[in-house]
XYZ file of C-alpha atoms in Angstrom:
420
model
C 23.344 -8.341 -11.184
C 22.188 -9.416 -7.737
C 19.375 -11.927 -7.374
C 15.918 -10.440 -6.962
C 13.447 -11.628 -4.386
C 13.647 -14.112 -1.554
C 15.005 -17.444 -2.728
C 16.747 -20.582 -1.468
C 20.240 -21.828 -2.175
C 21.578 -25.380 -1.973
C 21.973 -25.073 1.789
C 18.138 -24.739 1.993
C 18.414 -21.351 3.673
C 16.418 -18.343 2.536
C 18.400 -15.503 0.983
C 17.664 -11.962 -0.100
C 20.011 -10.936 -2.884
C 23.150 -12.716 -1.605
C 22.485 -12.255 2.102
C 21.299 -15.062 4.343
C 18.043 -14.132 6.097
C 18.902 -16.058 9.280
C 22.105 -14.014 9.607
C 20.073 -10.817 9.343
C 17.776 -12.088 12.095
C 20.789 -12.834 14.286
C 22.206 -9.366 13.632
C 19.024 -7.336 14.178
C 16.768 -9.615 16.243
C 13.158 -10.596 15.661
C 10.476 -9.818 14.724
C 12.131 -8.238 11.691
C 10.791 -6.854 8.427
C 13.158 -7.206 5.457
C 12.652 -5.438 2.117
C 14.438 -6.112 -1.179
C 15.166 -3.045 -3.341
C 15.920 -5.137 -6.417
C 12.456 -6.675 -6.339
C 10.835 -3.264 -5.838
C 12.753 -1.923 -8.831
C 11.878 -4.908 -10.988
C 8.148 -4.582 -10.258
C 8.218 -0.795 -10.713
C 9.868 -1.132 -14.131
C 7.357 -3.810 -15.150
C 4.466 -1.535 -14.191
C 6.065 1.403 -15.996
C 6.415 -0.683 -19.144
C 2.760 -1.699 -18.846
C 1.607 1.925 -19.092
C 4.326 3.141 -21.481
C 2.125 3.149 -24.613
C -0.184 5.705 -23.019
C 2.648 7.706 -21.425
C 1.257 6.956 -17.962
C 2.772 8.220 -14.722
C 3.138 6.236 -11.497
C 2.164 7.792 -8.176
C 3.026 5.228 -5.522
C 0.214 4.777 -2.970
C 2.063 5.740 0.194
C -0.471 4.134 2.535
C 0.874 0.697 1.493
C 4.216 1.381 3.181
C 5.325 4.849 4.281
C 8.889 4.076 5.377
C 11.072 7.081 4.583
C 13.763 4.938 2.979
C 11.257 3.127 0.791
C 9.763 6.474 -0.258
C 13.262 7.702 -1.042
C 13.857 4.638 -3.198
C 10.645 5.263 -5.127
C 11.784 8.872 -5.604
C 15.068 7.540 -6.993
C 13.092 5.407 -9.451
C 11.201 8.514 -10.594
C 7.846 7.829 -8.957
C 5.354 10.351 -7.736
C 3.083 9.717 -4.764
C -0.560 9.315 -3.874
C -1.131 10.466 -0.290
C -4.080 10.524 2.113
C -2.743 12.647 4.991
C -0.458 15.567 5.741
C 1.872 13.170 7.537
C 2.355 11.253 4.315
C 2.926 14.532 2.456
C 5.685 15.574 4.851
C 7.296 12.143 4.634
C 7.270 12.277 0.843
C 8.875 15.708 0.717
C 11.503 14.687 3.256
C 12.238 11.589 1.155
C 12.714 13.659 -2.001
C 9.427 13.215 -3.883
C 8.655 16.543 -5.519
C 5.332 18.200 -4.559
C 4.488 18.576 -8.242
C 4.342 14.756 -8.387
C 2.042 14.373 -5.364
C -1.696 13.661 -5.517
C -3.737 14.216 -2.334
C -6.642 11.740 -2.067
C -9.035 10.816 0.740
C -12.489 11.802 1.989
C -11.493 13.556 5.207
C -8.864 16.193 4.487
C -8.639 18.649 7.372
C -8.406 22.381 6.679
C -4.837 22.569 7.984
C -3.887 19.668 5.689
C -5.401 21.439 2.681
C -3.573 24.653 3.590
C -0.222 22.901 3.865
C -0.718 21.042 0.586
C -1.656 24.283 -1.193
C 1.443 26.010 0.132
C 3.554 23.107 -1.112
C 1.955 23.484 -4.569
C 1.128 19.794 -5.013
C 0.058 18.342 -8.354
C -3.643 17.958 -7.517
C -6.369 17.248 -4.991
C -8.604 14.282 -5.744
C -11.816 15.440 -4.095
C -14.731 13.258 -3.083
C -17.709 15.582 -2.551
C -19.224 18.950 -3.381
C -18.778 19.889 0.271
C -15.043 19.254 0.038
C -14.833 21.457 -3.051
C -16.351 24.403 -1.177
C -14.032 23.868 1.792
C -11.004 23.949 -0.489
C -12.344 26.992 -2.305
C -12.667 28.961 0.954
C -9.077 28.167 1.841
C -7.893 29.143 -1.655
C -9.634 32.497 -1.311
C -8.040 33.068 2.084
C -4.541 32.146 0.920
C -4.951 33.458 -2.639
C -3.486 30.202 -3.929
C -4.683 28.030 -6.807
C -5.806 24.434 -6.346
C -5.745 21.821 -9.093
C -8.932 19.813 -8.604
C -9.719 16.326 -9.882
C -13.122 14.773 -9.144
C -13.090 11.196 -7.882
C -15.984 9.361 -9.475
C -17.923 6.580 -7.786
C -18.961 4.407 -10.763
C -21.056 2.045 -8.605
C -18.902 -0.947 -9.523
C -18.393 -3.597 -6.864
C -15.439 -5.841 -7.764
C -15.191 -9.307 -6.256
C -12.782 -8.482 -3.451
C -12.967 -8.183 0.336
C -15.764 -5.814 1.377
C -13.379 -3.775 3.533
C -11.197 -2.872 0.539
C -13.942 -2.364 -2.053
C -14.339 1.348 -2.795
C -16.213 1.660 -6.081
C -19.865 1.071 -5.214
C -22.448 3.494 -3.825
C -22.464 1.876 -0.399
C -18.967 3.170 0.380
C -17.847 6.598 1.568
C -15.687 7.142 -1.511
C -16.189 9.308 -4.562
C -18.946 11.386 -6.137
C -22.002 9.614 -7.521
C -21.609 9.172 -11.262
C -24.790 11.091 -12.087
C -23.622 14.161 -10.104
C -20.145 14.491 -11.582
C -21.014 16.663 -14.587
C -22.825 19.312 -12.534
C -19.979 19.539 -10.021
C -17.332 19.629 -12.764
C -19.182 22.603 -14.266
C -19.079 24.361 -10.865
C -15.286 24.084 -10.859
C -15.142 26.532 -13.754
C -17.056 29.227 -11.857
C -14.823 29.374 -8.784
C -11.783 31.631 -8.456
C -8.477 29.920 -7.683
C -9.928 26.537 -8.706
C -8.325 24.823 -11.689
C -10.202 21.772 -13.045
C -7.707 19.107 -14.141
C -9.763 15.964 -14.644
C -11.460 12.909 -13.224
C -10.319 9.992 -11.074
C -11.505 6.497 -10.205
C -10.374 3.800 -7.785
C -12.675 0.833 -7.243
C -10.734 -1.073 -4.594
C -7.805 -3.385 -3.947
C -6.919 -7.017 -4.584
C -8.711 -7.104 -7.927
C -7.862 -10.108 -10.118
C -10.691 -9.892 -12.637
C -9.474 -7.102 -14.916
C -12.900 -6.780 -16.523
C -13.763 -4.585 -13.537
C -10.924 -2.233 -14.489
C -12.141 -2.132 -18.082
C -15.649 -1.304 -16.939
C -14.492 1.447 -14.565
C -12.025 2.991 -17.019
C -14.527 2.901 -19.882
C -17.104 4.581 -17.659
C -14.636 7.304 -16.663
C -13.567 7.867 -20.266
C -17.178 8.186 -21.415
C -17.796 10.803 -18.759
C -14.653 12.742 -19.706
C -15.488 12.557 -23.420
C -18.966 13.937 -22.704
C -17.537 16.861 -20.717
C -15.154 17.691 -23.546
C -17.989 17.604 -26.092
C -19.883 20.282 -24.161
C -16.835 22.519 -24.004
C -14.953 21.679 -20.820
C -11.286 20.777 -20.560
C -10.457 17.393 -19.032
C -6.689 17.142 -19.427
C -6.049 14.185 -17.137
C -7.545 10.966 -15.836
C -6.394 9.271 -12.645
C -7.005 5.515 -12.934
C -6.061 4.598 -9.372
C -4.571 1.243 -8.434
C -5.934 -2.031 -7.124
C -4.176 -4.814 -9.042
C -4.301 -7.958 -6.904
C -1.308 -9.798 -5.467
C -1.398 -13.569 -4.934
C -0.337 -14.160 -1.339
C -0.320 -17.903 -1.992
C 2.216 -17.291 -4.771
C 0.219 -19.524 -7.092
C -0.185 -16.976 -9.893
C 1.629 -13.954 -11.261
C 0.127 -10.607 -12.113
C -1.096 -10.609 -15.699
C 0.428 -7.285 -16.681
C 0.000 -8.074 -20.382
C -3.798 -8.228 -20.077
C -3.798 -5.020 -18.034
C -1.644 -3.343 -20.686
C -4.097 -4.338 -23.421
C -7.000 -2.776 -21.510
C -5.107 0.474 -20.952
C -3.797 0.701 -24.510
C -7.102 -0.182 -26.188
C -8.929 2.510 -24.250
C -6.402 5.334 -24.154
C -3.601 4.859 -26.682
C -5.077 7.255 -29.255
C -6.398 9.818 -26.770
C -4.862 13.016 -25.413
C -5.534 12.268 -21.755
C -2.618 12.430 -19.331
C -2.938 9.265 -17.245
C -1.967 8.719 -13.617
C -1.792 5.353 -11.852
C -1.622 4.763 -8.096
C -0.266 1.264 -7.425
C 0.779 0.384 -3.893
C 0.478 -3.262 -2.900
C 1.392 -4.557 -6.369
C 4.717 -2.679 -6.219
C 5.879 -3.672 -2.772
C 3.937 -6.491 -1.105
C 6.081 -9.325 -2.432
C 9.294 -7.386 -1.829
C 8.952 -7.761 1.950
C 9.024 -10.575 4.488
C 8.534 -10.761 8.242
C 11.024 -12.926 10.136
C 9.861 -14.312 13.465
C 11.232 -16.671 16.114
C 9.417 -19.626 17.654
C 8.831 -19.036 21.366
C 7.488 -22.526 21.986
C 5.156 -25.212 20.667
C 1.960 -26.000 22.525
C -0.220 -29.063 22.052
C -3.758 -29.536 23.339
C -6.354 -32.205 22.710
C -7.907 -29.952 20.100
C -4.956 -28.333 18.341
C -1.278 -27.740 17.785
C -0.030 -24.199 18.287
C 3.227 -22.674 17.113
C 3.721 -19.602 19.295
C 5.965 -16.950 17.744
C 7.311 -13.536 18.712
C 5.528 -11.713 15.868
C 1.902 -10.865 16.544
C -1.165 -9.053 15.301
C 0.447 -5.770 16.312
C 3.060 -6.456 13.592
C 0.766 -8.061 11.020
C -2.948 -7.442 11.483
C -4.088 -8.528 8.002
C -4.907 -12.163 8.873
C -7.302 -11.258 11.668
C -8.624 -8.036 10.075
C -9.161 -9.278 6.517
C -8.977 -13.069 6.927
C -5.867 -12.672 4.803
C -3.549 -15.516 3.864
C 0.233 -15.212 4.139
C 2.566 -18.031 3.269
C 4.551 -19.209 6.308
C 7.667 -21.389 6.069
C 10.826 -22.236 8.029
C 13.808 -19.979 7.332
C 15.844 -23.165 6.890
C 14.064 -25.989 5.090
C 14.142 -29.286 6.987
C 13.210 -32.938 6.408
C 10.798 -33.136 9.326
C 7.202 -34.251 8.993
C 4.344 -31.821 8.525
C 2.018 -30.761 11.299
C -1.335 -28.973 11.185
C -1.126 -25.988 13.501
C -2.328 -22.502 14.317
C 0.570 -20.054 14.125
C -0.128 -17.514 16.846
C 1.453 -14.564 18.596
C 1.811 -13.706 22.286
C -0.903 -11.014 22.401
C -3.802 -11.638 24.762
C -6.460 -12.020 22.051
C -7.892 -15.115 20.396
C -7.662 -13.087 17.193
C -3.883 -12.884 17.519
C -2.931 -15.330 14.798
C -0.865 -15.240 11.625
C -2.241 -18.484 10.179
C -4.973 -20.965 11.137
C -5.004 -24.720 10.512
C -1.831 -24.371 8.471
C 0.140 -27.377 7.237
C 3.756 -26.629 8.059
C 7.014 -28.476 8.672
C 7.662 -28.991 12.380
C 9.776 -26.269 13.939
C 11.475 -26.131 17.309
C 11.908 -23.447 19.954
C 14.144 -20.543 18.812
C 13.986 -21.541 15.143
C 12.932 -18.959 12.571
C 9.810 -18.719 10.456
C 9.341 -16.532 7.395
C 6.039 -14.816 6.640
C 5.932 -13.906 2.957
C 4.568 -10.871 1.110
C 4.498 -8.482 4.062
C 5.868 -5.461 2.209
C 2.457 -3.757 2.041
C -0.121 -3.010 4.740
C 1.897 -4.768 7.438
C 4.352 -2.493 9.230
C 2.297 0.551 8.281
C -0.750 -0.874 10.127
C 1.232 -1.906 13.200
C 0.421 -0.884 16.765
C 1.817 -1.109 20.283
C -1.056 -3.185 21.618
C -0.178 -4.987 24.884
C 2.650 -2.419 25.223
C 4.700 -4.232 22.594
C 7.365 -2.339 20.623
C 7.425 -2.244 16.819
C 9.531 -4.641 14.804
C 12.820 -3.426 13.385
C 13.006 -2.975 9.620
C 15.878 -3.564 7.214
C 16.250 -2.823 3.509
C 18.664 -4.601 1.175
C 20.230 -2.419 -1.502
C 23.102 -3.497 -3.746
C 23.771 -6.515 -1.556
C 24.104 -4.491 1.639
C 21.717 -4.371 4.581
C 20.564 -1.103 6.130
C 18.487 -0.582 9.247
C 15.636 1.758 8.258
C 13.420 1.600 11.337
C 14.365 1.227 14.977
C 12.322 -0.736 17.460
C 11.143 1.324 20.414
C 12.090 0.322 23.902
C 9.446 -0.159 26.582
C 10.780 3.066 28.089
C 10.083 4.862 24.784
C 6.475 3.721 24.944
C 6.110 4.837 28.546
C 7.466 8.294 27.694
C 4.491 8.869 25.356
C 2.232 8.920 28.431
C 1.847 11.722 30.954
C 1.571 10.612 34.572
C -0.908 12.733 36.535
C -0.564 13.370 40.269
C -4.010 12.723 41.761
C -3.172 13.975 45.293
């Protein structure tokens, strides 16, 4: 059995499985994302065990990382998918995830996206408004195709997380107000080609206080139980995702507590349960390797300038997010307090601020931990900078899964107009 995760050997170098990270950087260049299949598998199996008593199904949240090879690996593990665009749907199908395992979420589904998803016969649409229901119904009538509809409920629960990733309170664009769900669920039964399949909830991401999950799930169950009592079928409940990941690596996910909540609420019920984890499955299975361009010292600060930037990892400047940064090869040098910054022409282009780190020299490598989720997938070409390459490690072998564009590739996306 190969080692799982990114770890150090006696030579103080960082390894993934049995491969030295610095050798991968030399082979592929930097910046470089590296993903570990063994760690993805380990976390997936842990999550699956957590929901085993209620016969839950995993639908990986594709928005966390939509690499085709990673999607293919989740398909190999048996996962379904939670998607929010037709692009993600096409990627999933190409990667081998069956349409009957795909849930289409999101508030802004275009008509052409709905049509394509209907033709692919996906598992269900999680819809977020009465208006969306009527749009889907019109398309079903036109195509004479059935749509499985699940209502996403907004339970007005605001977990203690970053405001930009909180989705369960009334101030957000997500879900149907709790008090309106019953009337809309009744409407589902009066529309041709519409098949009501249940209710859904997702209150946000990076949630560490599992009492919020208990509150949201209990609320959803009460609503479903009430609908059943008045004669409606509610075969399934979609419980979303949102389990928090510690980017400081100072605590592990308490899957046992989560399992108790799920089992206590649903073990003796007949509901089919879906779960949509993303970050918790893949964040810690990825790192970003970057090279030091130079050190800069001013009267006010020390700066470590690296070749990765906010176009590769926007989370620190967008969410004030913390990522652990460390040398690829541990050294005995003294610590320095520095801002770790990229080359982009923005003050907001930083990966870490006022960070205590061992001194590093020009051309040495730094590792940015837990970049498997919401890193590459949120990348851009700002300042006309190409993407980072991406590598996956499977059974102790490295595979390139994403090429870096050339500057010429970027230029070819533009059309040059003759203004004569």
